[in-house]
Amino acid sequence: MVAGLLVLLALICAGIGVATCEALRHFLVVRLDQQLSAAGGRYAASLEHPGQDGHDTRGQAPGTFGARLVDGGVTHASVVCGAMAGDEDDHADDTESTGEADAAVPLAAADLGALRALPVDGRPRDLRLSRLGPYRVAAVAGDDHDTLVTGLPLHPVDETVRHLLRIELVVFAAALAAAAAAGTLAVRIALRPLDRVVATAERVSARPLANGVVDLAERVPDDDPRTEVGRVGTALNRLLGHVEDALTRRQNVEERLRAFAADASHELRNPVATVRGHAELALRHPGPVPAPVRHSLERISAESRRMGTIVEDLLLLARLDAGRPLAVQDTDLTRIALDCTADARAAAPGHRWLLELPAEPVTVPGDPHRLAQVVTNLLANARTHTPDGTTVTLRLDPAGRLTVTDDGPGIPPELAPHVFERFTRGDRARSRRTGSTGLGLAIVQAVVHAHRGTVTLDSTPGRTTFTVTLGNT
């Protein structure tokens, strides 16, 4: 804003400067024309008929130029010496003194052509002489059918205009500097309410709004409806109130859903265990059991185990979503990697399992059971969604970063952004043939986030890598 005002003020100053300089020059030229008219052709006429004492220079201003032309040729050309006081030594060899008051002026070919081209009407015109500079000259007809030219120098006019221009530059520069200082101070004072609006918006933008209880008590102190900033503050306060209300309602809904999931999971644990127990008890019946009945009992037992796993996973996710603290102790990630890889090798002997560990054990603060669940779920995910013969590599670096890489077919690009969402399965038909519940990777992400870490996926055909970085390592 200040820069724009300074540019506008500079343009105004430039316009004023140009206008005043042009006006002053016009005024001075008019005065010079009046002097030229008052002088008449007396000095030029004395060149035509010099008196006993030489040319008539009485009353002529220093630097007055006179010339006599006959039949297109210049017979005399002189200048009153007062204007040549600083040039007499330079022109001593080129000028011929005709008296103490004036001196002859040698004219170049261009000067002769310009003098011959002057209209003989007595009107002043600009003319540049190669030896004398710019002049204001007028040509009149003489008594002997000749042409008499009289001129006055424009140098004093130009010097006066340049002096005014220098003064204006100094004055305008000082004015711009003062305007910049005063404008900056005034703008800063005027924008203090807007700064408070910005500060409030920055504090609100720094708050995490994605989940959890959100407190938006921040409000703009400037809400005067009579000012523009006040109206902005009022609108922002109203917006913050709406956002706070919406986030509060969202949080209440999420808390009810978490409570429902936790309560439902908790209540389902016993019925599912009971169903599984009765099915297993029936399978142990010593008497003969018809084959269809045995098959049904086996399916009931298998599905009840699967339902029990889902219930346990949902209960864990509900507890993690509720922000329940994890057990934190020194956890040996090396031991977890060894045990989980051994379990995966036993569960899927058709895969090739590789383990890369650092020379020294890696210990991090965390919940050992949940971190073991993270590694188990990642290996189970690789086992479930890759064919036999796939190589799965579990790598642990000394910093505690853990990666699980397989050379399987990879994850489809359209599915990759959703792999950590709940009930996301790699098979489009959501088949339960593989036994996947769609909760394994969601649990991985929830547990890692509870440890203030991150889990990322990088998948291309022939290489899929899950990377776990714990925030407290």
Coordinates of C-alpha atoms in Angstrom, one line a residue:
M1 CA 0.0 0.0 0.0
V2 CA 2.8 2.4 0.9
A3 CA 4.7 1.5 -2.2
G4 CA 1.7 2.2 -4.4
L5 CA 1.1 5.5 -2.8
L6 CA 4.8 6.4 -3.2
V7 CA 4.6 5.5 -6.9
L8 CA 1.5 7.7 -7.3
L9 CA 3.1 10.5 -5.5
A10 CA 6.3 10.2 -7.6
L11 CA 4.2 10.4 -10.7
I12 CA 2.4 13.5 -9.4
C13 CA 5.8 15.1 -8.5
A14 CA 7.2 14.3 -11.9
G15 CA 4.1 15.9 -13.5
I16 CA 4.4 19.0 -11.4
G17 CA 8.1 19.2 -12.2
V18 CA 7.6 18.9 -15.9
A19 CA 4.8 21.4 -15.8
T20 CA 6.7 24.0 -13.8
C21 CA 9.9 23.7 -15.8
E22 CA 8.0 24.1 -19.1
A23 CA 6.0 27.0 -17.7
L24 CA 9.1 28.7 -16.4
R25 CA 11.0 28.2 -19.7
H26 CA 8.0 29.5 -21.7
F27 CA 7.9 32.6 -19.4
L28 CA 11.6 33.2 -19.8
V29 CA 11.5 32.7 -23.5
V30 CA 8.6 35.2 -23.8
R31 CA 10.7 37.7 -21.8
L32 CA 13.7 37.0 -24.0
D33 CA 11.5 37.7 -27.1
Q34 CA 10.4 41.0 -25.5
Q35 CA 14.1 41.9 -25.0
L36 CA 14.9 40.9 -28.5
S37 CA 12.0 43.0 -29.8
A38 CA 13.1 46.0 -27.7
A39 CA 16.6 45.8 -28.9
G40 CA 15.4 45.8 -32.5
G41 CA 18.0 45.5 -35.2
R42 CA 20.2 48.3 -33.9
Y43 CA 23.3 46.1 -33.3
A44 CA 22.8 44.3 -36.6
A45 CA 22.4 47.7 -38.4
S46 CA 25.7 48.9 -36.9
L47 CA 27.3 46.0 -38.7
E48 CA 25.9 47.5 -42.0
H49 CA 27.2 51.0 -41.3
P50 CA 29.7 51.0 -38.4
G51 CA 30.3 54.3 -36.8
Q52 CA 33.6 56.0 -35.9
D53 CA 34.0 53.9 -32.8
G54 CA 33.0 50.7 -34.4
H55 CA 29.8 48.8 -34.0
D56 CA 27.0 50.2 -31.8
T57 CA 26.9 47.9 -28.7
R58 CA 25.2 50.5 -26.4
G59 CA 22.5 48.9 -24.4
Q60 CA 23.1 45.5 -25.8
A61 CA 23.1 42.6 -23.4
P62 CA 26.3 40.5 -23.2
G63 CA 26.1 37.7 -25.7
T64 CA 23.9 39.6 -28.2
F65 CA 24.5 38.2 -31.7
G66 CA 24.3 40.2 -34.9
A67 CA 24.8 39.2 -38.5
R68 CA 24.4 40.9 -41.9
L69 CA 23.5 38.9 -45.0
V70 CA 23.7 40.2 -48.6
D71 CA 22.6 38.1 -51.6
G72 CA 22.6 35.0 -49.4
G73 CA 26.1 35.5 -48.1
V74 CA 27.1 36.6 -44.6
T75 CA 29.2 39.8 -44.7
H76 CA 29.5 40.3 -40.9
A77 CA 28.8 38.2 -37.8
S78 CA 29.7 39.4 -34.4
V79 CA 28.7 39.0 -30.7
V80 CA 28.9 41.3 -27.8
C81 CA 32.0 40.3 -25.9
G82 CA 30.6 40.2 -22.4
A83 CA 29.1 36.7 -23.2
M84 CA 32.4 35.4 -24.4
A85 CA 34.5 36.5 -21.4
G86 CA 35.4 32.9 -20.6
D87 CA 36.0 31.9 -24.2
E88 CA 38.3 34.7 -25.4
D89 CA 41.5 32.7 -25.0
D90 CA 40.0 29.7 -26.7
H91 CA 38.8 31.7 -29.7
A92 CA 41.7 34.1 -29.9
D93 CA 43.0 32.6 -33.1
D94 CA 39.6 32.2 -34.7
T95 CA 38.1 35.6 -34.0
E96 CA 39.0 39.0 -35.3
S97 CA 38.5 41.8 -32.8
T98 CA 36.7 44.8 -34.3
G99 CA 36.6 46.8 -31.0
E100 CA 36.6 46.5 -27.4
A101 CA 32.9 45.7 -27.1
D102 CA 32.3 42.9 -29.6
A103 CA 34.1 40.2 -31.5
A104 CA 33.7 38.6 -34.9
V105 CA 32.3 35.0 -34.9
P106 CA 33.4 32.5 -37.5
L107 CA 30.4 30.6 -38.8
A108 CA 30.3 27.0 -40.0
A109 CA 28.6 25.9 -43.2
A110 CA 25.6 24.7 -41.1
D111 CA 25.3 28.1 -39.4
L112 CA 25.4 29.9 -42.8
G113 CA 22.6 27.6 -44.1
A114 CA 20.5 28.2 -41.0
L115 CA 20.9 32.0 -41.2
R116 CA 20.0 32.0 -44.9
A117 CA 16.9 29.9 -44.2
L118 CA 15.5 32.4 -41.6
P119 CA 12.2 34.0 -42.7
V120 CA 12.6 37.8 -42.8
D121 CA 9.5 38.6 -40.8
G122 CA 11.0 39.8 -37.4
R123 CA 9.5 36.9 -35.5
P124 CA 11.8 35.3 -32.9
R125 CA 12.9 31.7 -33.6
D126 CA 15.3 29.2 -32.1
L127 CA 18.7 28.7 -33.7
R128 CA 21.8 26.8 -32.7
L129 CA 25.1 28.3 -33.6
S130 CA 28.1 25.9 -33.6
R131 CA 30.3 28.3 -31.7
L132 CA 27.8 30.0 -29.5
G133 CA 25.1 27.4 -28.7
P134 CA 21.3 27.9 -28.7
Y135 CA 20.0 31.4 -29.5
R136 CA 16.7 33.2 -30.0
V137 CA 17.1 35.1 -33.2
A138 CA 14.9 37.4 -35.5
A139 CA 15.6 38.5 -39.0
V140 CA 14.5 41.9 -40.5
A141 CA 15.1 43.6 -43.8
G142 CA 17.9 46.2 -43.9
D143 CA 18.0 49.6 -45.8
D144 CA 20.5 48.3 -48.4
H145 CA 18.4 45.3 -49.6
D146 CA 20.2 43.2 -47.1
T147 CA 19.0 41.0 -44.1
L148 CA 19.9 41.9 -40.5
V149 CA 19.8 39.1 -37.9
T150 CA 19.8 39.8 -34.2
G151 CA 19.8 37.1 -31.4
L152 CA 20.0 36.7 -27.7
P153 CA 21.5 33.5 -26.0
L154 CA 19.1 30.9 -24.6
H155 CA 21.8 29.7 -22.2
P156 CA 20.6 31.8 -19.2
V157 CA 17.1 30.4 -19.8
D158 CA 18.3 26.8 -19.9
E159 CA 20.5 27.4 -16.8
T160 CA 17.6 28.8 -14.8
V161 CA 15.3 25.9 -15.8
R162 CA 18.0 23.4 -14.8
H163 CA 18.5 25.2 -11.5
L164 CA 14.7 24.9 -10.8
L165 CA 14.8 21.3 -11.8
R166 CA 17.6 20.6 -9.3
I167 CA 15.7 22.3 -6.5
E168 CA 12.6 20.4 -7.4
L169 CA 14.5 17.1 -7.3
V170 CA 15.7 17.8 -3.8
V171 CA 12.3 19.0 -2.6
F172 CA 10.5 16.1 -4.2
A173 CA 13.0 13.5 -2.8
A174 CA 12.6 14.9 0.7
A175 CA 8.8 14.9 0.3
L176 CA 8.8 11.3 -0.9
A177 CA 11.0 10.2 2.0
A178 CA 8.7 12.1 4.5
A179 CA 5.6 10.6 2.8
A180 CA 7.2 7.1 3.0
A181 CA 7.9 7.4 6.7
A182 CA 4.6 9.0 7.6
G183 CA 2.7 6.6 5.3
T184 CA 4.3 3.5 6.8
L185 CA 3.6 4.7 10.3
A186 CA 0.0 5.6 9.4
V187 CA -0.6 2.3 7.6
R188 CA 0.8 0.3 10.5
I189 CA -1.4 2.0 12.9
A190 CA -4.4 1.6 10.7
L191 CA -3.7 -2.1 10.1
R192 CA -3.3 -3.0 13.8
P193 CA -6.9 -4.4 13.9
L194 CA -6.2 -6.4 10.8
D195 CA -3.0 -7.8 12.4
R196 CA -5.1 -9.0 15.3
V197 CA -7.5 -10.7 12.8
V198 CA -4.6 -12.4 11.2
A199 CA -3.1 -13.4 14.5
T200 CA -6.4 -15.0 15.5
A201 CA -6.7 -16.8 12.2
E202 CA -3.1 -18.1 12.5
R203 CA -3.8 -19.4 16.0
V204 CA -6.9 -21.2 14.9
S205 CA -5.2 -22.7 11.8
A206 CA -2.5 -24.1 14.1
R207 CA -5.0 -26.1 16.0
P208 CA -5.6 -29.8 15.0
L209 CA -9.2 -30.1 13.9
A210 CA -9.1 -33.6 12.3
N211 CA -10.1 -35.5 15.5
G212 CA -10.5 -35.2 19.2
V213 CA -12.1 -32.6 21.3
V214 CA -11.7 -29.2 19.6
D215 CA -11.7 -26.0 21.6
L216 CA -12.2 -22.9 19.4
A217 CA -12.4 -20.3 22.1
E218 CA -10.4 -17.9 19.9
R219 CA -12.2 -14.8 18.8
V220 CA -11.3 -11.6 17.0
P221 CA -11.4 -8.6 19.5
D222 CA -12.2 -6.1 16.8
D223 CA -15.8 -6.5 15.7
D224 CA -16.9 -2.9 15.2
P225 CA -19.5 -3.0 12.4
R226 CA -18.7 0.6 11.4
T227 CA -15.3 -0.4 10.0
E228 CA -14.3 -2.8 7.3
V229 CA -11.9 -4.7 9.6
G230 CA -14.6 -4.8 12.2
R231 CA -17.0 -6.4 9.8
V232 CA -14.3 -8.9 8.8
G233 CA -13.8 -9.7 12.5
T234 CA -17.5 -10.2 13.0
A235 CA -17.8 -12.5 10.1
L236 CA -14.7 -14.5 11.2
N237 CA -16.2 -14.8 14.8
R238 CA -19.5 -16.0 13.3
L239 CA -17.6 -18.5 11.2
L240 CA -15.6 -19.8 14.1
G241 CA -18.8 -20.2 16.1
H242 CA -20.3 -22.3 13.3
V243 CA -17.1 -24.4 13.0
E244 CA -16.9 -25.0 16.7
D245 CA -20.5 -26.1 16.8
A246 CA -20.1 -28.4 13.8
L247 CA -16.9 -29.9 15.3
T248 CA -18.6 -30.4 18.7
R249 CA -21.5 -32.2 17.1
R250 CA -19.0 -34.4 15.0
Q251 CA -17.1 -35.2 18.2
N252 CA -20.3 -36.2 20.0
V253 CA -21.3 -38.5 17.1
E254 CA -17.8 -40.0 17.0
E255 CA -17.8 -40.6 20.7
R256 CA -21.2 -42.3 20.5
L257 CA -20.0 -44.5 17.7
R258 CA -16.9 -45.4 19.5
A259 CA -18.8 -46.2 22.7
F260 CA -21.3 -48.3 20.6
A261 CA -18.5 -50.2 18.9
A262 CA -16.7 -50.8 22.2
D263 CA -19.9 -51.8 24.0
A264 CA -21.1 -54.0 21.1
S265 CA -17.7 -55.7 20.8
H266 CA -17.5 -56.2 24.5
E267 CA -21.0 -57.7 24.6
L268 CA -20.4 -59.9 21.6
R269 CA -17.3 -61.5 23.1
N270 CA -19.2 -63.8 25.4
P271 CA -21.9 -65.0 23.0
V272 CA -19.3 -65.7 20.3
A273 CA -17.2 -67.6 22.8
T274 CA -20.3 -69.6 23.9
V275 CA -21.3 -70.5 20.4
R276 CA -17.7 -71.7 19.6
G277 CA -17.6 -73.7 22.9
H278 CA -20.9 -75.5 22.1
A279 CA -19.8 -76.2 18.6
E280 CA -16.5 -77.7 19.8
L281 CA -18.3 -79.6 22.5
A282 CA -20.7 -81.1 20.0
L283 CA -17.8 -82.1 17.7
R284 CA -16.4 -84.1 20.7
H285 CA -19.6 -86.1 21.2
P286 CA -18.6 -89.8 21.5
G287 CA -21.5 -91.1 19.6
P288 CA -21.9 -91.1 15.8
V289 CA -22.6 -87.7 14.2
P290 CA -24.0 -87.5 10.7
A291 CA -21.6 -86.1 8.2
P292 CA -23.8 -83.0 7.3
V293 CA -24.2 -82.2 11.0
R294 CA -20.4 -82.5 11.6
H295 CA -19.8 -80.2 8.6
S296 CA -22.2 -77.7 9.9
L297 CA -20.6 -77.8 13.4
E298 CA -17.2 -77.3 11.9
R299 CA -18.4 -74.3 9.9
I300 CA -20.0 -72.9 13.0
S301 CA -16.8 -73.3 14.9
A302 CA -14.7 -71.7 12.2
E303 CA -17.0 -68.8 11.7
S304 CA -17.3 -68.2 15.4
R305 CA -13.5 -68.1 15.7
R306 CA -13.4 -65.6 12.8
M307 CA -16.2 -63.5 14.4
G308 CA -14.2 -63.6 17.6
T309 CA -11.2 -62.2 15.8
I310 CA -13.3 -59.4 14.3
V311 CA -14.8 -58.6 17.6
E312 CA -11.4 -58.4 19.3
D313 CA -10.1 -56.2 16.5
L314 CA -13.1 -53.8 16.6
L315 CA -12.7 -53.6 20.4
L316 CA -9.0 -52.7 20.0
L317 CA -9.8 -50.1 17.4
A318 CA -12.5 -48.6 19.6
R319 CA -10.1 -48.3 22.5
L320 CA -7.4 -46.8 20.3
D321 CA -9.8 -44.3 18.9
A322 CA -10.9 -43.3 22.4
G323 CA -7.3 -42.4 23.1
R324 CA -6.7 -45.0 25.8
P325 CA -3.0 -45.0 26.7
L326 CA -0.8 -47.9 25.7
A327 CA 1.5 -49.7 28.1
V328 CA 4.9 -48.1 27.6
Q329 CA 8.1 -50.1 28.4
D330 CA 11.4 -50.9 26.8
T331 CA 10.5 -53.2 23.9
D332 CA 13.0 -55.4 22.0
L333 CA 12.0 -55.0 18.3
T334 CA 14.7 -57.5 17.3
R335 CA 13.0 -60.2 19.4
I336 CA 9.6 -59.3 18.0
A337 CA 10.9 -59.5 14.5
L338 CA 12.4 -62.9 15.1
D339 CA 9.3 -64.4 16.7
C340 CA 6.9 -62.9 14.1
T341 CA 9.0 -64.1 11.2
A342 CA 9.2 -67.6 12.7
D343 CA 5.4 -67.7 13.1
A344 CA 4.8 -66.5 9.6
R345 CA 7.3 -69.1 8.2
A346 CA 5.3 -71.8 10.1
A347 CA 1.9 -70.5 8.8
A348 CA 3.0 -70.1 5.2
P349 CA 5.9 -72.5 4.3
G350 CA 5.3 -71.9 0.6
H351 CA 6.6 -68.4 0.9
R352 CA 10.3 -67.4 1.2
W353 CA 10.8 -65.4 4.4
L354 CA 14.0 -63.3 4.9
L355 CA 15.0 -61.4 8.0
E356 CA 17.6 -58.5 8.0
L357 CA 18.6 -57.3 11.5
P358 CA 21.3 -55.0 12.7
A359 CA 24.3 -56.3 14.7
E360 CA 23.0 -55.0 18.0
P361 CA 19.4 -55.4 19.4
V362 CA 17.1 -52.5 18.8
T363 CA 15.1 -51.4 21.8
V364 CA 12.4 -48.7 21.8
P365 CA 9.8 -47.5 24.3
G366 CA 6.4 -48.8 23.4
D367 CA 3.7 -51.5 24.0
P368 CA 5.3 -54.8 23.2
H369 CA 2.0 -56.6 22.5
R370 CA 0.7 -54.0 20.2
L371 CA 4.0 -53.6 18.3
A372 CA 4.1 -57.4 17.9
Q373 CA 0.6 -57.1 16.5
V374 CA 1.8 -54.5 14.0
V375 CA 4.6 -56.8 12.7
T376 CA 2.3 -59.8 12.7
N377 CA -0.4 -58.0 10.7
L378 CA 2.1 -56.7 8.1
L379 CA 3.5 -60.2 7.6
A380 CA 0.0 -61.7 7.5
N381 CA -1.0 -59.1 4.9
A382 CA 1.9 -60.1 2.7
R383 CA 1.2 -63.8 3.2
T384 CA -2.5 -63.5 2.5
H385 CA -2.3 -61.4 -0.7
T386 CA 0.7 -63.0 -2.4
P387 CA 1.0 -66.4 -4.1
D388 CA 3.3 -69.2 -2.9
G389 CA 6.9 -68.6 -3.8
T390 CA 6.8 -64.9 -3.0
T391 CA 9.8 -63.6 -1.1
V392 CA 8.9 -61.5 1.9
T393 CA 11.7 -59.5 3.6
L394 CA 11.4 -58.0 7.1
R395 CA 14.1 -55.4 7.6
L396 CA 14.9 -53.5 10.9
D397 CA 17.5 -50.7 10.9
P398 CA 19.4 -49.5 14.0
A399 CA 17.1 -46.4 14.2
G400 CA 14.1 -48.6 14.8
R401 CA 12.6 -48.2 11.3
L402 CA 10.9 -51.4 10.2
T403 CA 10.0 -52.3 6.6
V404 CA 8.1 -55.3 5.2
T405 CA 8.8 -55.8 1.4
D406 CA 7.5 -58.5 -0.9
D407 CA 8.0 -59.2 -4.6
G408 CA 4.4 -60.1 -5.2
P409 CA 2.0 -58.7 -7.8
G410 CA 1.6 -55.4 -5.9
I411 CA -1.5 -53.4 -4.8
P412 CA -3.7 -51.9 -7.5
P413 CA -3.2 -48.1 -7.8
E414 CA -6.9 -47.4 -7.2
L415 CA -6.8 -49.4 -4.0
A416 CA -3.5 -48.1 -2.6
P417 CA -5.0 -44.9 -1.0
H418 CA -7.6 -47.0 0.9
V419 CA -5.5 -49.9 2.3
F420 CA -5.4 -48.5 5.8
E421 CA -9.2 -47.9 5.9
R422 CA -11.3 -50.4 7.9
F423 CA -12.9 -53.4 6.0
T424 CA -10.8 -52.7 2.9
R425 CA -10.0 -56.0 1.2
G426 CA -7.8 -56.6 -1.8
D427 CA -10.4 -58.8 -3.5
R428 CA -13.2 -56.9 -5.2
A429 CA -15.9 -59.4 -4.2
R430 CA -14.9 -59.1 -0.5
S431 CA -14.4 -62.8 -0.4
R432 CA -13.7 -64.5 2.9
R433 CA -11.8 -67.3 1.2
T434 CA -8.5 -65.9 2.4
G435 CA -9.8 -65.2 5.9
S436 CA -9.0 -61.5 5.7
T437 CA -11.2 -59.3 7.9
G438 CA -10.1 -56.0 6.3
L439 CA -9.0 -54.7 9.7
G440 CA -5.4 -55.7 9.9
L441 CA -3.8 -52.7 8.2
A442 CA -6.3 -50.4 10.0
I443 CA -5.0 -51.8 13.3
V444 CA -1.4 -51.3 12.1
Q445 CA -2.1 -47.6 11.4
A446 CA -4.0 -47.1 14.7
V447 CA -1.2 -48.7 16.8
V448 CA 1.6 -46.8 15.0
H449 CA -0.3 -43.5 15.4
A450 CA -0.7 -44.3 19.1
H451 CA 3.1 -44.5 19.3
R452 CA 3.3 -41.1 17.5
G453 CA 4.7 -42.8 14.4
T454 CA 3.8 -43.1 10.7
V455 CA 3.2 -46.1 8.4
T456 CA 3.5 -45.6 4.6
L457 CA 3.0 -47.7 1.5
D458 CA 5.0 -47.8 -1.7
S459 CA 3.7 -50.4 -4.2
T460 CA 4.6 -51.2 -7.8
P461 CA 4.1 -54.5 -9.7
G462 CA 6.8 -56.8 -8.3
R463 CA 7.6 -54.7 -5.2
T464 CA 5.4 -53.6 -2.3
T465 CA 6.9 -52.0 0.8
F466 CA 5.3 -51.0 4.1
T467 CA 7.5 -48.7 6.2
V468 CA 6.9 -48.2 9.9
T469 CA 8.6 -45.3 11.7
L470 CA 7.9 -44.9 15.4
G471 CA 7.7 -41.3 16.7
N472 CA 9.4 -42.1 20.0
T473 CA 12.4 -43.9 18.5

